[in-house]
Amino acid sequence: MAEDAPRRQPTLDEVTELAGVSRSVASRAINNAPHVSRAKREAVERAVRQLGYVPNPTARALATRQTGAAALVVSGEDPSIFADPFFAQVIVGASAALEDADLHLMLCLAASGRSRKRVEGLVRSKGADGVMLMALRENDPLARMAEEAEIPVVFGGRPVGTVPRWYVDVDNVGGAREATEYLVSRGRTRVAAICGRLDTEAGRARYRGYRDAMLAAGLGPFPPQEGDFTEPSGAAAMAALLVNHPDVEGVFAANDNMGAGALRALREAGRLVPADVAVVGFDDLAVAQIADPPLTTVHQPLTAFGREMARMLVALISGQDPSPLILPTHLVTRASA
């Protein structure tokens, strides 16, 4: 009589599925690591007993070194940046996804030498289980730090000049193209672009989308009128456009803050919107709805952006190898164009 085949050992994924928790939560609960809620710990313990799961010693050693926290690092100096509606929505999405994985969210600013050293120390000491990086500029030292990091790093938006292995981004080129095509479809042939910082990939990509749409329509694109994604910079850029190109008929602003600034400058100059100049923004923030007139804009899913960035990081922490993700955009029409 043949011997019975050896019984297959249950896997961590099976424990995860039965307990109804994420893989990282199951791993921490099994290995008595901190930052796991009582309810989830008990659900994992029940699943372990039911399945007869035996932890892998190597996996146990890795899990017990986890901190239970993930860091969102923004390349900037002003702490009020986290109150900006753009980043606030990203934080809401990231926080919710990390909470599902029982990970705490740490917020860090890094632009000055001192603040960068603090972040680099956090990464080197593995003071977080993983890092999400946002708002990087060209030649940003944080990008080099990410290449050398021994903990998982996910980029929110791609840095200039390189394509990281793991990132979440939005269709910046496609969104800007759609905005410009809409202006052209409304009969505007003299369309300018107030682009964001050209040392960021978002600023460059949105200008590329504008330029591509103008060329496809047989129209001459204006040189980039650069702003820094703030309302005052949008107003200053619009004022300069009115001086240098007084016959401008349409404006694509690379974010809603600059779009609102452009509307203010046009109002102060006595130009009617959209009768004289039509304006389209990008982001679909609350400022677009309360602008005068309400701003036509490109919607990007900011809460989903933060959520997917955090989910990708959790997957990396759990030992998976997720694919990069580009989120879609769509145009929201209002009274400005």
CSV table of C-alpha atoms in Angstrom, one decimal:
chain,number,residue,atom,x,y,z
A,1,MET,CA,0.0,0.0,0.0
A,2,ALA,CA,1.4,3.3,-1.0
A,3,GLU,CA,2.2,5.8,1.7
A,4,ASP,CA,0.0,8.9,2.0
A,5,ALA,CA,1.4,12.0,0.3
A,6,PRO,CA,2.8,14.5,2.8
A,7,ARG,CA,0.2,17.1,3.7
A,8,ARG,CA,0.8,20.5,2.1
A,9,GLN,CA,1.6,23.3,4.5
A,10,PRO,CA,-0.9,26.2,4.6
A,11,THR,CA,0.5,29.5,3.3
A,12,LEU,CA,0.5,33.1,4.8
A,13,ASP,CA,-1.8,34.1,1.9
A,14,GLU,CA,-4.3,31.6,3.0
A,15,VAL,CA,-4.2,32.9,6.5
A,16,THR,CA,-4.6,36.4,5.2
A,17,GLU,CA,-7.7,35.4,3.1
A,18,LEU,CA,-9.3,33.6,6.0
A,19,ALA,CA,-8.7,36.3,8.5
A,20,GLY,CA,-9.8,39.1,6.1
A,21,VAL,CA,-6.7,41.2,6.7
A,22,SER,CA,-3.8,42.4,4.6
A,23,ARG,CA,-0.6,40.3,4.2
A,24,SER,CA,1.5,42.7,6.2
A,25,VAL,CA,-1.1,42.8,9.1
A,26,ALA,CA,-1.2,39.0,9.2
A,27,SER,CA,2.6,38.8,9.2
A,28,ARG,CA,2.9,41.3,12.1
A,29,ALA,CA,0.2,39.6,14.1
A,30,ILE,CA,1.8,36.1,13.7
A,31,ASN,CA,5.1,37.5,14.8
A,32,ASN,CA,3.8,39.5,17.7
A,33,ALA,CA,4.9,42.8,16.1
A,34,PRO,CA,3.4,46.1,17.3
A,35,HIS,CA,0.7,48.2,15.7
A,36,VAL,CA,-1.9,45.6,15.1
A,37,SER,CA,-5.4,46.1,16.4
A,38,ARG,CA,-6.8,43.6,18.8
A,39,ALA,CA,-9.7,42.6,16.5
A,40,LYS,CA,-7.3,41.9,13.6
A,41,ARG,CA,-4.8,40.1,15.8
A,42,GLU,CA,-7.6,37.8,17.1
A,43,ALA,CA,-8.8,37.2,13.5
A,44,VAL,CA,-5.3,36.1,12.5
A,45,GLU,CA,-4.9,33.9,15.5
A,46,ARG,CA,-8.2,32.1,14.7
A,47,ALA,CA,-7.1,31.6,11.1
A,48,VAL,CA,-3.7,30.2,12.2
A,49,ARG,CA,-5.3,27.7,14.5
A,50,GLN,CA,-7.9,26.7,11.9
A,51,LEU,CA,-5.4,26.1,9.2
A,52,GLY,CA,-2.6,24.8,11.3
A,53,TYR,CA,-0.2,27.4,9.9
A,54,VAL,CA,3.5,27.3,11.0
A,55,PRO,CA,5.5,30.6,10.4
A,56,ASN,CA,8.6,30.5,8.3
A,57,PRO,CA,11.6,31.4,10.6
A,58,THR,CA,13.1,33.8,8.0
A,59,ALA,CA,9.8,35.6,7.5
A,60,ARG,CA,9.4,35.8,11.3
A,61,ALA,CA,12.8,37.5,11.6
A,62,LEU,CA,11.9,40.0,8.9
A,63,ALA,CA,8.5,40.8,10.3
A,64,THR,CA,9.7,41.5,13.8
A,65,ARG,CA,12.0,44.2,12.5
A,66,GLN,CA,9.1,46.2,11.0
A,67,THR,CA,8.3,49.6,12.6
A,68,GLY,CA,4.6,49.7,11.8
A,69,ALA,CA,5.0,53.1,10.0
A,70,ALA,CA,5.3,54.5,6.5
A,71,ALA,CA,6.6,58.0,5.6
A,72,LEU,CA,5.2,60.4,3.1
A,73,VAL,CA,8.1,62.7,2.1
A,74,VAL,CA,7.5,65.9,0.2
A,75,SER,CA,10.3,67.9,-1.3
A,76,GLY,CA,9.4,71.3,0.1
A,77,GLU,CA,10.2,73.7,2.9
A,78,ASP,CA,6.9,75.2,4.0
A,79,PRO,CA,4.9,73.1,6.5
A,80,SER,CA,1.7,74.7,5.2
A,81,ILE,CA,2.1,72.6,2.1
A,82,PHE,CA,0.3,69.8,3.8
A,83,ALA,CA,-2.8,72.0,4.2
A,84,ASP,CA,-2.8,72.7,0.4
A,85,PRO,CA,-6.0,71.0,-0.9
A,86,PHE,CA,-3.8,69.0,-3.4
A,87,PHE,CA,-1.7,67.4,-0.8
A,88,ALA,CA,-4.5,67.2,1.7
A,89,GLN,CA,-6.5,64.9,-0.6
A,90,VAL,CA,-3.4,62.8,-1.3
A,91,ILE,CA,-2.9,62.4,2.4
A,92,VAL,CA,-6.5,61.4,3.0
A,93,GLY,CA,-6.2,58.6,0.4
A,94,ALA,CA,-2.8,57.4,1.7
A,95,SER,CA,-3.8,57.4,5.3
A,96,ALA,CA,-6.9,55.3,4.6
A,97,ALA,CA,-4.9,52.7,2.7
A,98,LEU,CA,-2.2,52.5,5.4
A,99,GLU,CA,-4.9,52.2,8.1
A,100,ASP,CA,-6.3,49.2,6.4
A,101,ALA,CA,-2.8,47.7,6.7
A,102,ASP,CA,-2.4,48.8,10.3
A,103,LEU,CA,0.5,51.2,9.3
A,104,HIS,CA,0.9,54.7,10.8
A,105,LEU,CA,1.5,57.6,8.4
A,106,MET,CA,4.5,59.9,9.0
A,107,LEU,CA,4.7,63.3,7.2
A,108,CYS,CA,8.1,64.7,6.4
A,109,LEU,CA,9.3,67.8,4.5
A,110,ALA,CA,12.7,67.7,2.9
A,111,ALA,CA,14.2,70.6,0.9
A,112,SER,CA,16.9,72.2,3.0
A,113,GLY,CA,20.1,70.4,3.8
A,114,ARG,CA,19.1,69.9,7.4
A,115,SER,CA,15.7,68.4,6.6
A,116,ARG,CA,17.1,66.1,3.9
A,117,LYS,CA,19.6,64.8,6.4
A,118,ARG,CA,16.8,63.9,8.8
A,119,VAL,CA,15.0,62.0,6.1
A,120,GLU,CA,18.1,60.3,5.0
A,121,GLY,CA,18.8,59.3,8.6
A,122,LEU,CA,15.2,57.9,8.8
A,123,VAL,CA,15.8,55.8,5.7
A,124,ARG,CA,19.3,54.6,6.6
A,125,SER,CA,18.1,53.6,10.1
A,126,LYS,CA,15.0,51.9,8.7
A,127,GLY,CA,12.9,54.1,11.0
A,128,ALA,CA,10.0,53.4,8.6
A,129,ASP,CA,8.9,50.3,6.8
A,130,GLY,CA,8.8,52.2,3.5
A,131,VAL,CA,8.7,55.7,2.0
A,132,MET,CA,6.5,57.6,-0.5
A,133,LEU,CA,8.3,60.5,-2.3
A,134,MET,CA,6.4,63.4,-3.8
A,135,ALA,CA,7.1,66.8,-5.5
A,136,LEU,CA,10.7,66.0,-6.6
A,137,ARG,CA,12.5,68.5,-8.7
A,138,GLU,CA,15.2,67.9,-11.3
A,139,ASN,CA,18.5,66.6,-9.8
A,140,ASP,CA,16.7,66.3,-6.4
A,141,PRO,CA,19.0,64.5,-3.9
A,142,LEU,CA,16.0,62.6,-2.6
A,143,ALA,CA,15.9,60.6,-5.9
A,144,ARG,CA,19.5,59.4,-5.3
A,145,MET,CA,18.6,58.6,-1.8
A,146,ALA,CA,15.8,56.4,-3.0
A,147,GLU,CA,18.1,54.5,-5.3
A,148,GLU,CA,20.3,53.6,-2.4
A,149,ALA,CA,17.5,52.9,0.2
A,150,GLU,CA,17.3,49.4,1.7
A,151,ILE,CA,13.6,49.9,2.4
A,152,PRO,CA,10.8,50.1,-0.2
A,153,VAL,CA,10.3,53.5,-1.9
A,154,VAL,CA,7.3,54.5,-4.1
A,155,PHE,CA,7.3,57.7,-6.1
A,156,GLY,CA,4.2,59.9,-6.3
A,157,GLY,CA,4.8,61.3,-9.8
A,158,ARG,CA,7.8,60.5,-11.8
A,159,PRO,CA,11.0,62.5,-11.3
A,160,VAL,CA,12.6,64.4,-14.2
A,161,GLY,CA,14.9,62.3,-16.4
A,162,THR,CA,14.3,58.9,-14.9
A,163,VAL,CA,11.6,56.3,-14.6
A,164,PRO,CA,11.7,54.6,-11.2
A,165,ARG,CA,10.7,51.0,-10.7
A,166,TRP,CA,7.7,51.8,-8.6
A,167,TYR,CA,5.5,54.9,-9.0
A,168,VAL,CA,2.0,56.2,-9.2
A,169,ASP,CA,1.3,59.1,-11.6
A,170,VAL,CA,-1.6,60.6,-13.5
A,171,ASP,CA,-1.9,61.1,-17.3
A,172,ASN,CA,-0.4,64.6,-17.3
A,173,VAL,CA,0.2,64.7,-21.0
A,174,GLY,CA,-3.2,63.4,-21.9
A,175,GLY,CA,-5.0,65.7,-19.5
A,176,ALA,CA,-3.2,68.8,-20.8
A,177,ARG,CA,-3.9,67.7,-24.4
A,178,GLU,CA,-7.6,67.3,-23.7
A,179,ALA,CA,-7.7,70.8,-22.0
A,180,THR,CA,-6.0,72.4,-25.0
A,181,GLU,CA,-8.1,70.6,-27.6
A,182,TYR,CA,-11.2,71.8,-25.8
A,183,LEU,CA,-10.1,75.4,-26.0
A,184,VAL,CA,-9.3,75.0,-29.7
A,185,SER,CA,-12.8,73.4,-30.3
A,186,ARG,CA,-14.3,76.5,-28.8
A,187,GLY,CA,-12.8,78.6,-31.6
A,188,ARG,CA,-9.7,79.8,-29.7
A,189,THR,CA,-6.6,79.8,-31.9
A,190,ARG,CA,-4.3,82.0,-29.8
A,191,VAL,CA,-3.9,79.7,-26.8
A,192,ALA,CA,-1.1,80.2,-24.3
A,193,ALA,CA,0.1,77.9,-21.5
A,194,ILE,CA,0.9,78.9,-17.9
A,195,CYS,CA,3.0,75.8,-17.1
A,196,GLY,CA,4.2,74.7,-13.7
A,197,ARG,CA,7.8,74.6,-12.6
A,198,LEU,CA,9.8,73.2,-15.5
A,199,ASP,CA,12.2,71.4,-13.1
A,200,THR,CA,9.3,69.0,-12.3
A,201,GLU,CA,8.0,66.3,-14.5
A,202,ALA,CA,4.4,67.4,-14.0
A,203,GLY,CA,5.3,70.9,-15.3
A,204,ARG,CA,7.1,69.6,-18.3
A,205,ALA,CA,4.5,66.9,-19.2
A,206,ARG,CA,1.6,69.3,-19.0
A,207,TYR,CA,3.4,71.7,-21.3
A,208,ARG,CA,4.1,68.8,-23.7
A,209,GLY,CA,0.4,67.9,-23.8
A,210,TYR,CA,-0.5,71.5,-24.6
A,211,ARG,CA,2.2,71.8,-27.3
A,212,ASP,CA,1.1,68.5,-28.9
A,213,ALA,CA,-2.5,69.6,-29.1
A,214,MET,CA,-1.6,72.9,-30.6
A,215,LEU,CA,0.7,71.4,-33.2
A,216,ALA,CA,-1.9,68.7,-34.1
A,217,ALA,CA,-4.4,71.5,-34.7
A,218,GLY,CA,-2.0,73.3,-37.0
A,219,LEU,CA,-1.5,76.1,-34.5
A,220,GLY,CA,1.7,77.6,-33.1
A,221,PRO,CA,2.2,76.9,-29.4
A,222,PHE,CA,3.3,79.8,-27.2
A,223,PRO,CA,6.6,79.6,-25.3
A,224,PRO,CA,6.0,78.3,-21.8
A,225,GLN,CA,5.0,81.0,-19.3
A,226,GLU,CA,6.3,79.5,-16.1
A,227,GLY,CA,4.7,79.6,-12.7
A,228,ASP,CA,5.3,77.7,-9.5
A,229,PHE,CA,1.8,76.2,-9.1
A,230,THR,CA,0.6,79.0,-6.7
A,231,GLU,CA,-2.1,81.6,-7.3
A,232,PRO,CA,0.2,84.6,-7.2
A,233,SER,CA,2.4,83.0,-9.8
A,234,GLY,CA,-0.6,82.4,-12.1
A,235,ALA,CA,-1.7,86.0,-11.8
A,236,ALA,CA,1.9,87.2,-12.6
A,237,ALA,CA,2.1,84.9,-15.6
A,238,MET,CA,-1.2,86.0,-16.9
A,239,ALA,CA,-0.3,89.7,-16.5
A,240,ALA,CA,2.9,89.0,-18.5
A,241,LEU,CA,1.0,87.2,-21.2
A,242,LEU,CA,-1.4,90.2,-21.6
A,243,VAL,CA,1.7,92.5,-22.1
A,244,ASN,CA,3.5,90.2,-24.5
A,245,HIS,CA,0.5,88.7,-26.3
A,246,PRO,CA,-2.4,91.1,-25.9
A,247,ASP,CA,-4.4,89.1,-28.5
A,248,VAL,CA,-4.4,85.9,-26.4
A,249,GLU,CA,-7.8,84.1,-26.6
A,250,GLY,CA,-7.3,81.1,-24.4
A,251,VAL,CA,-5.1,79.9,-21.6
A,252,PHE,CA,-4.3,76.5,-20.3
A,253,ALA,CA,-3.1,76.8,-16.7
A,254,ALA,CA,-1.2,73.7,-15.4
A,255,ASN,CA,-3.0,73.7,-12.1
A,256,ASP,CA,-6.1,75.3,-10.6
A,257,ASN,CA,-4.2,77.6,-8.2
A,258,MET,CA,-2.5,79.2,-11.2
A,259,GLY,CA,-5.8,79.1,-13.1
A,260,ALA,CA,-7.5,81.1,-10.3
A,261,GLY,CA,-4.6,83.6,-10.4
A,262,ALA,CA,-5.0,84.0,-14.2
A,263,LEU,CA,-8.8,84.7,-13.7
A,264,ARG,CA,-7.9,87.4,-11.1
A,265,ALA,CA,-5.3,89.0,-13.5
A,266,LEU,CA,-7.8,89.0,-16.4
A,267,ARG,CA,-10.5,90.6,-14.1
A,268,GLU,CA,-8.1,93.3,-13.0
A,269,ALA,CA,-7.2,94.0,-16.6
A,270,GLY,CA,-10.8,94.4,-17.6
A,271,ARG,CA,-10.9,91.3,-19.8
A,272,LEU,CA,-14.1,89.2,-19.8
A,273,VAL,CA,-13.9,85.4,-19.2
A,274,PRO,CA,-14.7,83.5,-21.3
A,275,ALA,CA,-15.9,86.2,-23.9
A,276,ASP,CA,-12.4,87.7,-24.3
A,277,VAL,CA,-10.2,84.9,-22.9
A,278,ALA,CA,-11.2,81.4,-22.0
A,279,VAL,CA,-9.3,79.6,-19.2
A,280,VAL,CA,-8.9,75.9,-18.3
A,281,GLY,CA,-7.0,74.6,-15.2
A,282,PHE,CA,-5.8,71.2,-14.0
A,283,ASP,CA,-6.6,69.3,-10.7
A,284,ASP,CA,-10.3,70.0,-10.1
A,285,LEU,CA,-9.7,71.4,-6.6
A,286,ALA,CA,-12.3,73.2,-4.6
A,287,VAL,CA,-10.9,76.5,-5.8
A,288,ALA,CA,-12.0,75.7,-9.3
A,289,GLN,CA,-15.6,75.5,-8.1
A,290,ILE,CA,-15.6,78.8,-6.2
A,291,ALA,CA,-13.5,80.8,-8.7
A,292,ASP,CA,-15.1,83.7,-10.5
A,293,PRO,CA,-16.2,82.4,-13.0
A,294,PRO,CA,-16.1,78.7,-12.0
A,295,LEU,CA,-13.1,77.2,-13.6
A,296,THR,CA,-13.2,74.5,-16.4
A,297,THR,CA,-10.5,72.1,-15.4
A,298,VAL,CA,-8.9,68.6,-15.8
A,299,HIS,CA,-9.9,66.3,-13.0
A,300,GLN,CA,-7.3,64.1,-11.5
A,301,PRO,CA,-8.2,61.6,-8.8
A,302,LEU,CA,-6.1,62.9,-5.9
A,303,THR,CA,-7.6,60.7,-3.1
A,304,ALA,CA,-7.1,57.7,-5.4
A,305,PHE,CA,-3.6,58.8,-6.1
A,306,GLY,CA,-2.7,58.7,-2.4
A,307,ARG,CA,-4.5,55.5,-1.9
A,308,GLU,CA,-2.8,53.7,-4.7
A,309,MET,CA,0.6,55.0,-3.8
A,310,ALA,CA,0.1,53.6,-0.2
A,311,ARG,CA,-1.3,50.3,-1.5
A,312,MET,CA,1.8,49.9,-3.7
A,313,LEU,CA,4.1,50.6,-0.8
A,314,VAL,CA,2.2,48.0,1.4
A,315,ALA,CA,2.5,45.5,-1.4
A,316,LEU,CA,6.3,46.1,-1.5
A,317,ILE,CA,6.6,45.8,2.3
A,318,SER,CA,4.7,42.5,2.0
A,319,GLY,CA,7.3,41.1,-0.4
A,320,GLN,CA,5.3,41.6,-3.6
A,321,ASP,CA,6.5,43.3,-6.8
A,322,PRO,CA,3.6,45.6,-8.0
A,323,SER,CA,3.6,47.3,-11.4
A,324,PRO,CA,3.7,51.1,-11.9
A,325,LEU,CA,0.3,52.8,-12.2
A,326,ILE,CA,-0.9,55.8,-14.3
A,327,LEU,CA,-4.3,57.1,-13.3
A,328,PRO,CA,-6.7,58.6,-15.9
A,329,THR,CA,-7.9,62.2,-16.1
A,330,HIS,CA,-11.0,63.8,-17.6
A,331,LEU,CA,-12.3,67.3,-18.4
A,332,VAL,CA,-14.9,69.0,-16.2
A,333,THR,CA,-16.5,72.0,-18.0
A,334,ARG,CA,-17.6,75.1,-16.1
A,335,ALA,CA,-18.2,78.7,-17.0
A,336,SER,CA,-14.6,79.8,-17.6
A,337,ALA,CA,-14.3,78.2,-21.0
